[in-house]
Each structure stands twice: as C-alpha cells, then as structure tokens.
Coordinates of C-alpha atoms and ligand atoms in Angstrom, one line a residue:
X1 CA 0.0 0.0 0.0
X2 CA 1.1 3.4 -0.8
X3 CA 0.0 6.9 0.2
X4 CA 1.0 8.1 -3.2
X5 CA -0.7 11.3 -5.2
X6 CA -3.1 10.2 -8.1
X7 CA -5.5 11.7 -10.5
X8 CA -8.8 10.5 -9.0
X9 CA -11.5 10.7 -12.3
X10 CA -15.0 10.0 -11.5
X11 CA -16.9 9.0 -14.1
X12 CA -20.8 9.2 -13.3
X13 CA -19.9 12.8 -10.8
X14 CA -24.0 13.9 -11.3
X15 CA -25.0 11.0 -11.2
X16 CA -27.4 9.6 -7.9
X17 CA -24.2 7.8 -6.4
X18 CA -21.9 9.9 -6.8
X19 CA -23.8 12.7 -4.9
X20 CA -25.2 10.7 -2.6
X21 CA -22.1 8.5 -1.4
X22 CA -19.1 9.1 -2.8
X23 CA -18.9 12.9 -3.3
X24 CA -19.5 13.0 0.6
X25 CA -17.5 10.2 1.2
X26 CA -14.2 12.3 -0.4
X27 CA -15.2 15.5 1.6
X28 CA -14.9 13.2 4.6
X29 CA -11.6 11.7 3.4
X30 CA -10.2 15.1 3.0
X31 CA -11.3 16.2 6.2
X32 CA -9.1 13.1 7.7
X33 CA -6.3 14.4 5.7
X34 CA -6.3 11.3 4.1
X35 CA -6.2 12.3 0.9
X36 CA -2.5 12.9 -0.4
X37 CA -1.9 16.5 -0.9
X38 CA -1.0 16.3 -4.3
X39 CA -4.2 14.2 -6.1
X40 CA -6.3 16.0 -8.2
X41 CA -10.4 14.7 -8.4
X42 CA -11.6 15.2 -12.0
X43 CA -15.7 14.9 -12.5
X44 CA -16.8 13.6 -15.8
X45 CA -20.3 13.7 -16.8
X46 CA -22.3 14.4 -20.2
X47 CA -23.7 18.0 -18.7
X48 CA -22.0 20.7 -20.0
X49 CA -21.0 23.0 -16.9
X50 CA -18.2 25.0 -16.0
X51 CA -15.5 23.9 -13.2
X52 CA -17.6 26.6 -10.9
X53 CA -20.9 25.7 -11.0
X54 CA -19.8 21.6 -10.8
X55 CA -17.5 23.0 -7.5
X56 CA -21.1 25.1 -6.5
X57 CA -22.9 21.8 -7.4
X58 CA -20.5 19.3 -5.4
X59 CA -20.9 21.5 -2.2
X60 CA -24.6 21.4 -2.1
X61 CA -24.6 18.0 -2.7
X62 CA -22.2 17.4 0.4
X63 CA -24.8 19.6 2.4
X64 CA -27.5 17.7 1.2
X65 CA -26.5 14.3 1.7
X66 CA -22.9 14.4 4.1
X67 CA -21.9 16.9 6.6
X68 CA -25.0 19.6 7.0
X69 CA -22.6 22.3 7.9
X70 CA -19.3 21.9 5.9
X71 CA -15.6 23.0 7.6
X72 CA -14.7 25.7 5.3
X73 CA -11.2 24.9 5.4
X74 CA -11.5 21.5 4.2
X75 CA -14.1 22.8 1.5
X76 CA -11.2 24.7 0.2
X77 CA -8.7 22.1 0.1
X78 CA -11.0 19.6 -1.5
X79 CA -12.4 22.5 -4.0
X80 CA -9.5 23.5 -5.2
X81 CA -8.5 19.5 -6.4
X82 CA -11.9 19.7 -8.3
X83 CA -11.8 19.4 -12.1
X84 CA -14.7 18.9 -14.2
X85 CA -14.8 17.0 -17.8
X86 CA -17.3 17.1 -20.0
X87 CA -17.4 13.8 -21.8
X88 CA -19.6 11.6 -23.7
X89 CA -19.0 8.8 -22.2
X90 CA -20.1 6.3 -25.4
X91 CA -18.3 9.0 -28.1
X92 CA -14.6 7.9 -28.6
X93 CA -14.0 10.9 -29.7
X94 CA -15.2 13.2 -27.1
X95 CA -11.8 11.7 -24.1
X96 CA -9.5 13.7 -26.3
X97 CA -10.8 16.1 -24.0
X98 CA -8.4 14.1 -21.1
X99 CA -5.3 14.8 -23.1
X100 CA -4.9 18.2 -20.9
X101 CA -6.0 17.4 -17.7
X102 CA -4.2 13.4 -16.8
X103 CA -0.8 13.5 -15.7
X104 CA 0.6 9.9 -17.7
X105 CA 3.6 9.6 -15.1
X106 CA 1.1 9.8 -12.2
X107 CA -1.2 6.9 -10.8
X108 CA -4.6 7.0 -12.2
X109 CA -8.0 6.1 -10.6
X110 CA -11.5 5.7 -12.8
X111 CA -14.5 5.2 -10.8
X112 CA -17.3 4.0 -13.1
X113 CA -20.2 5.4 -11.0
X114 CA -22.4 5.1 -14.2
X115 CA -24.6 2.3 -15.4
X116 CA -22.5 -1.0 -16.1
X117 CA -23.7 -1.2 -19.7
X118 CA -21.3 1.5 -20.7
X119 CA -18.4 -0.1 -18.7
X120 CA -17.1 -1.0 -22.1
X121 CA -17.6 2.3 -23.8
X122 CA -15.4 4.0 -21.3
X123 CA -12.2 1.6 -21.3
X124 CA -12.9 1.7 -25.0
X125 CA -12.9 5.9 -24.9
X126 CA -9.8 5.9 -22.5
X127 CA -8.0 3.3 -24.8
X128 CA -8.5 5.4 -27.6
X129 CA -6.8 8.0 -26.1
X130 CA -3.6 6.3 -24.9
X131 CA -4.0 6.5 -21.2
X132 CA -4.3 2.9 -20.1
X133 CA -1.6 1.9 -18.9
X134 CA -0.6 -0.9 -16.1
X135 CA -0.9 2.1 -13.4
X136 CA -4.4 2.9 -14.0
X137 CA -7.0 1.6 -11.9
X138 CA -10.8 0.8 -12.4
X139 CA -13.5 0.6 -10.1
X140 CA -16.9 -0.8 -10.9
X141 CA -19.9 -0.6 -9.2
X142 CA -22.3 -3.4 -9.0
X143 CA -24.8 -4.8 -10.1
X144 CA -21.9 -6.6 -12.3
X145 CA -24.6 -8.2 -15.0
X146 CA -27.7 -9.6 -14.5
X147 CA -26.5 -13.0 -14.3
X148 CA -23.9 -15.3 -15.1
X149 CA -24.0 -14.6 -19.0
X150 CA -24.1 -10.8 -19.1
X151 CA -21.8 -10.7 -16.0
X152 CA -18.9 -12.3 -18.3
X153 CA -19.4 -10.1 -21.0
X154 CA -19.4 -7.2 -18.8
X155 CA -16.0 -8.6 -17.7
X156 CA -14.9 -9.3 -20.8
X157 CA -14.8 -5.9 -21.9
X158 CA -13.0 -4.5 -19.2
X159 CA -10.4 -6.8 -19.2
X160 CA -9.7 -6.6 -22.8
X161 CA -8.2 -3.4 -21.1
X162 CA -7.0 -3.7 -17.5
X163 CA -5.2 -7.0 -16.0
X164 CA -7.9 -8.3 -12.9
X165 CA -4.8 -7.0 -10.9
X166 CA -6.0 -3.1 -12.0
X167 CA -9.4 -3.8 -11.6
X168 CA -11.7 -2.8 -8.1
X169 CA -15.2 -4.2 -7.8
X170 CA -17.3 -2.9 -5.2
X171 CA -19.3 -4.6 -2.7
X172 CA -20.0 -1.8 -0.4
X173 CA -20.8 -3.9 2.2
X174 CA -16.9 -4.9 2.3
X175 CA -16.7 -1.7 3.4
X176 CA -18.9 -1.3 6.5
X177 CA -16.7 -1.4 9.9
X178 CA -18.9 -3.8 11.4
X179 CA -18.3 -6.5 7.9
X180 CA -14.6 -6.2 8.4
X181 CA -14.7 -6.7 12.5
X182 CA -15.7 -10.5 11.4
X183 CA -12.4 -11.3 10.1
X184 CA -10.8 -9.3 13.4
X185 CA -13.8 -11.3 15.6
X186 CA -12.8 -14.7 14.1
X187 CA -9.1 -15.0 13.4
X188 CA -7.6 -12.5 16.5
X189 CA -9.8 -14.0 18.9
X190 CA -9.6 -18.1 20.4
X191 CA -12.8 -18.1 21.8
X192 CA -14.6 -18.0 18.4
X193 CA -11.7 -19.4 16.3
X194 CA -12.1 -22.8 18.3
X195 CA -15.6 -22.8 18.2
X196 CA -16.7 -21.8 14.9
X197 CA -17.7 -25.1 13.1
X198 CA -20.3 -27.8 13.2
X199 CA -19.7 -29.1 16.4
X200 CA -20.8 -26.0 18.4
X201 CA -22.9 -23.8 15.9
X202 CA -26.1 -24.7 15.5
X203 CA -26.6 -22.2 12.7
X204 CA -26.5 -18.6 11.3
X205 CA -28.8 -16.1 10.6
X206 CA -27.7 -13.1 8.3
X207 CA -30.7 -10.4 8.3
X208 CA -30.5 -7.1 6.1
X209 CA -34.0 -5.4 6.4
X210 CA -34.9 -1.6 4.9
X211 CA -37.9 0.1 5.4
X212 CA -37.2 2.3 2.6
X213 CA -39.3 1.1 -0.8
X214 CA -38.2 1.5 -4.3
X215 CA -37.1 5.6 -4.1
X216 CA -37.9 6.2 -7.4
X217 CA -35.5 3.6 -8.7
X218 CA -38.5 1.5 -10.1
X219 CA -37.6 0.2 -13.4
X220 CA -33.8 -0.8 -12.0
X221 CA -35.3 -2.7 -9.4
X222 CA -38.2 -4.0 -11.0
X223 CA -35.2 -5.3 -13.6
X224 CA -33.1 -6.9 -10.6
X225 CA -35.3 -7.7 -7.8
X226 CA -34.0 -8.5 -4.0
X227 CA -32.3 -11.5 -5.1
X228 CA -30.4 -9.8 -7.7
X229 CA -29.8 -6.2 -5.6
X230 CA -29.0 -7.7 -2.5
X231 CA -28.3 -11.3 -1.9
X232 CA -26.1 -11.8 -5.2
X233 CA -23.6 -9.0 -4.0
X234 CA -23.9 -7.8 -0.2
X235 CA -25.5 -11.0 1.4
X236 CA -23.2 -13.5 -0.2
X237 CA -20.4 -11.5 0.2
X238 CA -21.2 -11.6 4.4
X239 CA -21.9 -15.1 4.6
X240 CA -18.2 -15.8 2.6
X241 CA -16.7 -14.3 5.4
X242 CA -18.7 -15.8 8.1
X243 CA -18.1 -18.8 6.8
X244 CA -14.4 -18.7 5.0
X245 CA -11.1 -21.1 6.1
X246 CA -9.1 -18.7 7.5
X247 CA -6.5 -16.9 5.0
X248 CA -3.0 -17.8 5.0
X249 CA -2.4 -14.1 5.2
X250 CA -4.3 -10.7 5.0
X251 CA -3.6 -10.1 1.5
X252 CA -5.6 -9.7 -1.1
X253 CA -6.1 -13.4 -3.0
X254 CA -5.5 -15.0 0.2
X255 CA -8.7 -13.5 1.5
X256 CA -10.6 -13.9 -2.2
X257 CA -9.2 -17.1 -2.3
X258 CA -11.4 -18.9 0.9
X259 CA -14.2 -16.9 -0.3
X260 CA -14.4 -18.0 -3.2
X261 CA -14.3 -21.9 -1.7
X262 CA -17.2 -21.3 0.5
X263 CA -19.3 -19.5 -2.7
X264 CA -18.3 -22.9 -4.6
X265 CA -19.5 -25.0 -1.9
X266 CA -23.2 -23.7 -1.4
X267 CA -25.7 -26.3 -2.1
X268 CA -27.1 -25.6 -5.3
X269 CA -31.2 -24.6 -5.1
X270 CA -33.2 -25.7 -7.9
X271 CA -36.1 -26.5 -9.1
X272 CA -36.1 -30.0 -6.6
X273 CA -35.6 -28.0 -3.5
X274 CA -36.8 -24.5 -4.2
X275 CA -40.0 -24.8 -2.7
X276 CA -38.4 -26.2 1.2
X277 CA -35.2 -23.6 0.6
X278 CA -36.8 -20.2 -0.4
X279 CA -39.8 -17.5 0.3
X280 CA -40.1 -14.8 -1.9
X281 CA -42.4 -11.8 -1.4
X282 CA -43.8 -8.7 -2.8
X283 CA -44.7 -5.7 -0.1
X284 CA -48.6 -4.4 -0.2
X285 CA -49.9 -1.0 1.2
X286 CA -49.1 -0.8 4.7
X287 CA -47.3 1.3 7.8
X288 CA -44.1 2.0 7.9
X289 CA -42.8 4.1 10.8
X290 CA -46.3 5.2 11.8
X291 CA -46.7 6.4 7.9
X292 CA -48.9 5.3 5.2
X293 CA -46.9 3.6 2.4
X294 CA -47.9 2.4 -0.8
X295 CA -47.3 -1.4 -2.4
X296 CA -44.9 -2.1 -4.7
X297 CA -47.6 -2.2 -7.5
X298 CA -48.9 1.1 -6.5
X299 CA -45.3 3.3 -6.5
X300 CA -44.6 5.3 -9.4
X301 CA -44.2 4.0 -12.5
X302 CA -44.9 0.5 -11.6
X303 CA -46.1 -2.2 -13.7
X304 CA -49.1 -3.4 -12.2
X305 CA -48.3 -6.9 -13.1
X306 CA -44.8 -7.4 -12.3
X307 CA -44.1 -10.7 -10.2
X308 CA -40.5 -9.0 -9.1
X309 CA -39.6 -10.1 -5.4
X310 CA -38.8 -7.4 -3.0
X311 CA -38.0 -9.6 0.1
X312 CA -36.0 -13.2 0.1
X313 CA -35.5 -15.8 3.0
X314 CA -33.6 -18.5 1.4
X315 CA -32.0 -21.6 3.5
X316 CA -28.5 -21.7 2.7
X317 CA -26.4 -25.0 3.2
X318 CA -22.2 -25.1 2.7
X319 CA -21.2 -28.5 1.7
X320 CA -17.7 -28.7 3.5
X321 CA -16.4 -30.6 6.0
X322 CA -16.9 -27.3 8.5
X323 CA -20.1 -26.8 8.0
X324 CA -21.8 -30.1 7.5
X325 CA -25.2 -29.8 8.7
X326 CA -25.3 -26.0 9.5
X327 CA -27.7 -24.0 7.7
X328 CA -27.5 -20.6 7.0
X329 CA -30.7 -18.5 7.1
X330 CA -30.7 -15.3 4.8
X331 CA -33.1 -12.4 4.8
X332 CA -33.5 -9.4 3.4
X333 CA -36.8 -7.4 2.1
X334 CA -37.6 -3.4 1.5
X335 CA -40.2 -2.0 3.4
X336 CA -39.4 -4.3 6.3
X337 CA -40.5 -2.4 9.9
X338 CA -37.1 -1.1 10.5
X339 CA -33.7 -0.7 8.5
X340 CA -31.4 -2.9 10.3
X341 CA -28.6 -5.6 9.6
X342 CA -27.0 -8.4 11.6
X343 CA -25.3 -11.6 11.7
X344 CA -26.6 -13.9 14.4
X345 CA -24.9 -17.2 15.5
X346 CA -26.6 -19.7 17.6
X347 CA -24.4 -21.8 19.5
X348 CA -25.6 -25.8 20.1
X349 CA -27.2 -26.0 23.0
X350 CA -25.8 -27.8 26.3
X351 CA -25.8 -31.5 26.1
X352 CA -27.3 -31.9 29.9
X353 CA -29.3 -29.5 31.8
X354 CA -28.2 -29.7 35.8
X355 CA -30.6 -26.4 37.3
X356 CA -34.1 -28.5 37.0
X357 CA -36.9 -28.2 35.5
X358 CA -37.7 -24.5 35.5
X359 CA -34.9 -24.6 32.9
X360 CA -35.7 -27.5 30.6
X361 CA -34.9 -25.7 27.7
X362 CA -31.3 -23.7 28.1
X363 CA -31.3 -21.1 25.9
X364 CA -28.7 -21.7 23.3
X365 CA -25.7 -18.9 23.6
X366 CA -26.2 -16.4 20.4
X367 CA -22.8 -14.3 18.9
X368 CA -24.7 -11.0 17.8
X369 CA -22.8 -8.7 15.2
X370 CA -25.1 -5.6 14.6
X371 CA -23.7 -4.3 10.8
X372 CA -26.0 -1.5 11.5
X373 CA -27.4 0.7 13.2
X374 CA -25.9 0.6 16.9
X375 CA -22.6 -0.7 15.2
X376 CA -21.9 -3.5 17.7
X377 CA -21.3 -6.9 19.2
X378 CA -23.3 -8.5 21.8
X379 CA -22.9 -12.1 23.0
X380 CA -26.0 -14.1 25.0
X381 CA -24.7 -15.6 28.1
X382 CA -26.8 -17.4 31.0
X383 CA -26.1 -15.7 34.4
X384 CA -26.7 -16.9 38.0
X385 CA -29.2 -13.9 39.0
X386 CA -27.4 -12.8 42.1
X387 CA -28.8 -13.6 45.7
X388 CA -30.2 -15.4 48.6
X389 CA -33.0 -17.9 47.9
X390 CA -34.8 -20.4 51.0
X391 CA -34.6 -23.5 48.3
X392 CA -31.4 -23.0 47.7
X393 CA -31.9 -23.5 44.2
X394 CA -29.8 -21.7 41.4
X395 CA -31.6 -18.9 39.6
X396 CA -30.5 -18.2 36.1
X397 CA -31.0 -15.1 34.0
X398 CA -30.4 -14.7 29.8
X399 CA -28.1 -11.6 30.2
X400 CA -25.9 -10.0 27.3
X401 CA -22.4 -9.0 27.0
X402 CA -22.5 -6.1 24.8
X403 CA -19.6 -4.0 23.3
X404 CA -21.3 -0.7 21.2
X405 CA -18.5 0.4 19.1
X406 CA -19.9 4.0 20.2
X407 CA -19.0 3.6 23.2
X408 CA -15.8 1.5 23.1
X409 CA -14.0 2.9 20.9
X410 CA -15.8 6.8 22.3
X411 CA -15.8 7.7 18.4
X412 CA -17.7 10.7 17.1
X413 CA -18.7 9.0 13.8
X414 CA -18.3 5.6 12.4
X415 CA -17.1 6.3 8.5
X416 CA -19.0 5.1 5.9
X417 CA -18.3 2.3 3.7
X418 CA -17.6 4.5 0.6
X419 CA -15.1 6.0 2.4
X420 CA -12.9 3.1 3.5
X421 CA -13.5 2.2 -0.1
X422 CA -12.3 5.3 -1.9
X423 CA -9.1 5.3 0.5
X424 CA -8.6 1.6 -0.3
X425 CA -8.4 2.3 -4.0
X426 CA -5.8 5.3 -3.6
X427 CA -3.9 3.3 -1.7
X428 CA -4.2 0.4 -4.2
X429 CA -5.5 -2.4 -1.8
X430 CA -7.6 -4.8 -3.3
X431 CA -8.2 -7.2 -0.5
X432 CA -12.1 -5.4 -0.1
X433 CA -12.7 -5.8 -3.2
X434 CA -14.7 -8.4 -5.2
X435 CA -12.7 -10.9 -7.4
X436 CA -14.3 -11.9 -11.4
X437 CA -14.1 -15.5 -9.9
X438 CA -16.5 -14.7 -6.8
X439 CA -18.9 -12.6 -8.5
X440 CA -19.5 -15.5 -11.6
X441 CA -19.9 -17.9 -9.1
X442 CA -22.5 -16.3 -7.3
X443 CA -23.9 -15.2 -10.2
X444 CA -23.9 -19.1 -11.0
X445 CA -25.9 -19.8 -7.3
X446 CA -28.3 -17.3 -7.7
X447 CA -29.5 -17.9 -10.9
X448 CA -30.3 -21.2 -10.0
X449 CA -32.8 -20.1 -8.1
X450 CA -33.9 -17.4 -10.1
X451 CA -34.5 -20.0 -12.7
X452 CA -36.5 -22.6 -10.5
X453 CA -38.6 -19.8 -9.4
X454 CA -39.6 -18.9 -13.1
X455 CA -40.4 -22.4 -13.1
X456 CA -42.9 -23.0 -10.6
X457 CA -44.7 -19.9 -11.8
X458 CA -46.0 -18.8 -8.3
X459 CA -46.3 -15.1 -8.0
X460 CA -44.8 -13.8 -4.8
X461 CA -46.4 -13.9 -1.8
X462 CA -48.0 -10.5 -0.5
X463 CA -46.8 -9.2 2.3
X464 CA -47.7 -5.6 4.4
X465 CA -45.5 -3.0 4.4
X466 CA -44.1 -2.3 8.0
X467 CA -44.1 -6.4 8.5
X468 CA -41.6 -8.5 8.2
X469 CA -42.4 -10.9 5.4
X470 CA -44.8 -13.3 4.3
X471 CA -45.8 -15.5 6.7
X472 CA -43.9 -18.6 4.7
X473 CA -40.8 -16.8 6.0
X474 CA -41.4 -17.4 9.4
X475 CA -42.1 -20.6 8.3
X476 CA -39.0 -21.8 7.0
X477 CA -37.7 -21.7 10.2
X478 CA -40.2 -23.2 12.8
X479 CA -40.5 -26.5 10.9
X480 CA -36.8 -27.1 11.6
X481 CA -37.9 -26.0 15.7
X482 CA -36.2 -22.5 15.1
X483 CA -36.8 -18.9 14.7
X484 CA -35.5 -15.7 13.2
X485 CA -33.6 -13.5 15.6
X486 CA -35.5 -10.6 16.6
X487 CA -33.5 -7.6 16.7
X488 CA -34.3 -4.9 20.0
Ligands
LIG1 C1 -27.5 -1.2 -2.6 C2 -28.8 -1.6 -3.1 O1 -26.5 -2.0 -3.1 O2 -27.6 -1.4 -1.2 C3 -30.0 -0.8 -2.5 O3 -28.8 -1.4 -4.5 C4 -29.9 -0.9 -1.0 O4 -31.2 -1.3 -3.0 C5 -28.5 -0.6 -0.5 O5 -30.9 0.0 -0.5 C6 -28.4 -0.8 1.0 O6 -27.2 -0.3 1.5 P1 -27.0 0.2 2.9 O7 -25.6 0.5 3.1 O8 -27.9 1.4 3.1 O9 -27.4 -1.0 3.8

C-alpha cells in the first residue's frame, strides 16, 4: 500500500451515487487528511457546466447528503482538487478532452459510477486515447450483469483493457466497519476461532431489512429484484466471510481465495428443492414508521403486473467438511419495519441440563454482530441472577455482553463504507474488493434459483408493508424447531 498522489476521475460525478455516497465520502476523506496532498479529483459527466458551478454543485450536494454544515477549510482544500470533464461517455471521440488534464507519469484512478452497460464504452474511450496503462486503476460498481452470462461479457470488456490486478469491484458492504470486524472477531480472537464449526454452531442467521421502498429507482429494481440487488452481492459477500477457512495471510487473494471456496460450496437450489429452501415476497400497502406507504404495485411507475420479489429468506447450506449440517438462514426485504442488519450465531445448546426443570430448555448462547445501526457486538450468556433464595436452588438469567462500538471505541462518527473504499483504492489495496471469480460464481448460485422460481410460476407472496415478510418466511424456520432473531 502506498499513500501516493493520483488523478482520481470520476466517471458518473451527477450522477445519484456519486452525490449521494461518494462525493460526501471524499469531503470526509479530506477532512481526515487522508487524501494525499497532491491528487487531483476530475468529475466527468455528459452536462455541460463549468468547473464553478460543478465546484457550487458538489458543495450542495455534500450539504445535502454528508456533513449539513461543511468546515470551510477543508471545503477549500477539496475545491481547489476539483476538475470537471465534460465527456460523452459512449463518443470515442469526445476523451480527447483528457489529453490536458491526466498526468501519464502519475497513478490513475477511474470510478465507473455510471450504469455497467457502458463499462465498455469507457475503457474503449480511454483506450482510444492512450492513457491505459498498467498504473491505471478501475473501479466498478455493481450490479456486475444480471446474471452469469451478461456478467462475463461485462467482464470481458473491461479486461480486454485492465489485468484483474487493475481492476476494483465494489461490494459496499466490504466496506462497512462492522463486515470487516468478522475477520478481526474470528481470526484475533480463540474463543470463536475454536468454536466456529459444526460441532458447536447450531446455525446462522444473516438479516438485512430496509424500510425504505423503491425511491424512485423503479424500473432498475423491477429489472433486478431483492435477489439480484442484494443477496447476489452484499448477502453473499457476508456469509463468505462468516463462513471462510481462515486466509494464510491478509492479503488480497488470500482473502478472495477462501471466499471464493465457501461460494463454490453452497448447495445448489433448484427446481427439486426451491420450494423447502426459499420465500419470496412482494410488499402491499401498509405502515411504515407510523406512515402510510404504498405497495410495490402502487409506486410510481410501476407495472401493475410485475411478479419481481422485493423480500427473500432462502436456507442456505455449505457442503464442507466445516459446516456439515449447519444451515445458513438469509433475509432481506424493502419496506421491512425497520432498516437494520445483523449476523446472528446460535451456539448448540448444552448437552445436559443440571438447574431443574424450570430450565428445561437452556437457551442456546447467540454471537450478535449488529452491521447497523448501533454498530456493535453483543454475545447471549446465561447468568446466576445474584442472591439469597430459601430452596437454595440456582436462579439463572439470559443476560448479554455487549460491546457498542460508540461507546468503546468513544468515536464521534463511524465512517462510511464509501469512504474506507475510496481510500482503499488510492492506496491500491484490493483485499475489499470483489474478485471476477467470486462474482461469476455467485452469479452461477443465484441464478439457479432465479430460474426454479420462473419455473414453478408462483407469483410472490403478498406481504404488508411495516411487517416483516410473508408468513412462509417465518415458516421456513419453525419446521426445523427455530426462529428468526429478533433484533431490539
Ligand atoms: C444497494 C442496493 O447496493 O444497497 C440498494 O442497490 C440498497 O437497494 C442498498 O438499499 C443498501 O445499502 P445500505 O448501506 O444502506 O445498507
């Protein structure tokens, strides 16, 4: 890793991501000082505005969306980086308008914050005018295809240009603080490095419920659906690590490398199991929050007939010798009562139960790793409850052990995902980000089931706004005797 100056072009700058995550995210990254002195940040976009009104148009979009009141002093230092480009992205022609503004002997960084269809156009544009070269790197954004087939020729394309060693796929979630802590929680700790197999996990639940709906994104989503938004990229990606061998080292492939292995093993779904390993939904009017919300068929723009899912439970199994028998329970849904994210294990519970009958049924222990909100790590424990009693009998309690990151680590802000990201790429760290190999091979998993679900030609099943999924969700669970964790 190197803390090296480069020439930072963001492709997409107007665009809803860029303005939303990762303009803010750079603000913040300045503010750290963690952006080397000498890197310039060059906007490109189609719009044809002048370097002050994109500078004007980058503030307000940090007031809107990052830090309400910005520090004027680190406005200045990050304005005066700010370039602007205008560029058609899909025109050859049109990058000659780099030639001025990229300095060839410095590092360069394009993030293609645009849709992936014109991931080719650009390394074709930037190839056309001579400024690939083994230095440059790319970053994509998801969704990488919409399955196996378009995700290869997505691929393809860009690495007609860059080696996979130039190129940076984000998964945000590979970002979050609380996704990194499980390779710190596993691998720097005994207590869960000796424990973390099928002989004491009984299994794992990974949640990641919104309550937002659609936000005007309806015809991308209605395109991808919750399986293809969520589970293909950010679920899959958390599950990897929960489940990985551990790396030989830190670095990049070593890491890829195990998660790859678990992604390989997953039980294929198809059309013989779908119906016992997966719920699928669609939210109707409801409350969310207290507040009226309308059904997926009602938002704007909808297509009143479209079966697209917008919450998934799926039962999970790993075929490894680890993992033998331990199923992993996924969830995730918009328009769920709450926006909240977590990784719960439950531990096997005791073989023999010595405090009597008011305690047939132990509890099992549960590992808690809030993602988010309330960034955290709690751990269910049974506790004497302390004290006298005339039987002399042993009173228990279900207490928790609970580290807040707030409060452990007394920091004013935990940054956001885009942020470690950004500062990843300048520093030319791939270890967060997603390898071709990993995001093929879920691709290969998940459309699987998307194609035994066209099969069986159900619609999703209905579910109210505000809840937390159709019934059948609730349902995959209790038959095997268990239930979904439910968060405070
Ligand atoms: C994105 C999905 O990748 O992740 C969105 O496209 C989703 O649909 C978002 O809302 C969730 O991210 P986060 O960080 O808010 O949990």
């Amino acid at each position: 890793n190197s803390f090296e100056p480069c020439d930072f072009v963001l492709f997409g700058t107007l665009g809803d991501l860029s303005r939303r995550k990762l303009l803010p995210s750079l603000y913040q990254l300045e503010k750290a000082e963690l952006i080397h002195p000498d890197t310039t940040i060059i906007g490109v976009a189609r719009q044809d505005i002048s370097v002050d009104e994109y500078r004007e148009e980058v503030k307000n979009n940090i007031e809107k969306f990052g830090e309400k009141s910005v520090c004027e002093v680190t406005w200045e230092r990050l304005k005066a980086r700010l370039h602007y480009l205008c560029v058609d992205m899909k025109d050859a022609e049109s990058y000659r308008a780099f030639d001025e503004c990229v300095d060839a002997s410095r590092t360069m960084v394009c993030y293609l914050a645009t849709p992936p269809p014109i991931y080719g156009d650009i390394c074709r544009g930037l190839h056309s005018c001579n400024i690939i070269d083994s230095s440059v790197r790319v970053v994509l954004e998801k969704p990488i295809g919409h399955d196996l087939e378009s995700s290869k020729d997505i691929n393809d394309q860009v690495s007609e240009y860059f080696k996979e060693s130039q190129i940076y796929r984000i998964d945000h979630y590979l970002g979050k603080e609380t996704v990194l802590n499980l390779i710190a929680l596993r691998f720097a700790n005994s207590i869960f490095a000796t424990n973390w197999d099928h002989n004491c996990i009984d299994h794992v639940q990974i949640s990641v419920a919104e309550s937002v709906g659609i936000e005007g994104r309806w015809g991308y989503f209605d395109d991808a659906g919750q399986m293809r938004d969520m589970v293909q990229n950010h679920l899959l990606q958390i599950l990897s690590l929960v489940a990985m061998e551990p790396p030989a080292t830190l670095d990049a492939d070593s890491i890829r490398d195990e998660k790859l292995k678990v992604l390989k093993a997953l039980r294929p779904i198809n059309s013989s199991n779908i119906s016992e390993t997966t719920v699928r939904g669609q939210y109707s009017s409801g409350f969310v929050k207290g507040h009226e919300v309308p059904g997926y068929l009602e938002e704007e723009d909808a297509n009143t007939r479209s079966q697209t899912e917008t919450f998934v439970a799926i039962k999970a199994e790993i075929d490894n010798w680890r993992w033998a028998g331990v199923p992993f329970y996924l969830r995730t849904g918009k328009r769920l009562p709450t926006k909240v994210s977590e990784v719960v294990i439950y531990f096997k519970r005791q073989p023999h139960n010595l405090f009597g009958d008011s305690f047939q049924n132990l509890p099992p222990n549960k590992l808690v790793i809030r993602v988010q909100p309330d960034e955290g790590v709690e751990i269910t424990v049974m506790n004497k409850v302390p004290g006298l009693t005339s039987s002399g009998s042993m009173d228990l309690q279900k207490s928790k052990l609970d580290l807040s990151f707030s409060e452990a680590f007394s920091q004013d802000r935990i940054p956001d995902a885009y942020e470690k990201l950004l500062l990843e790429v300048m520093l030319g760290n791939q270890a967060l980000f997603v390898r071709r190999d990993e995001v093929e091979q879920a691709w290969k998993w998940v459309d699987s089931i998307l194609e035994a679900w066209k099969h069986t030609n159900e619609p999703p099943e209905p579910y109210q706004a505000g809840t937390w999924g159709p019934v059948a969700s609730i349902g995959l669970l209790a038959r095997e005797n268990r239930s979904w964790y439910e968060s405070k």
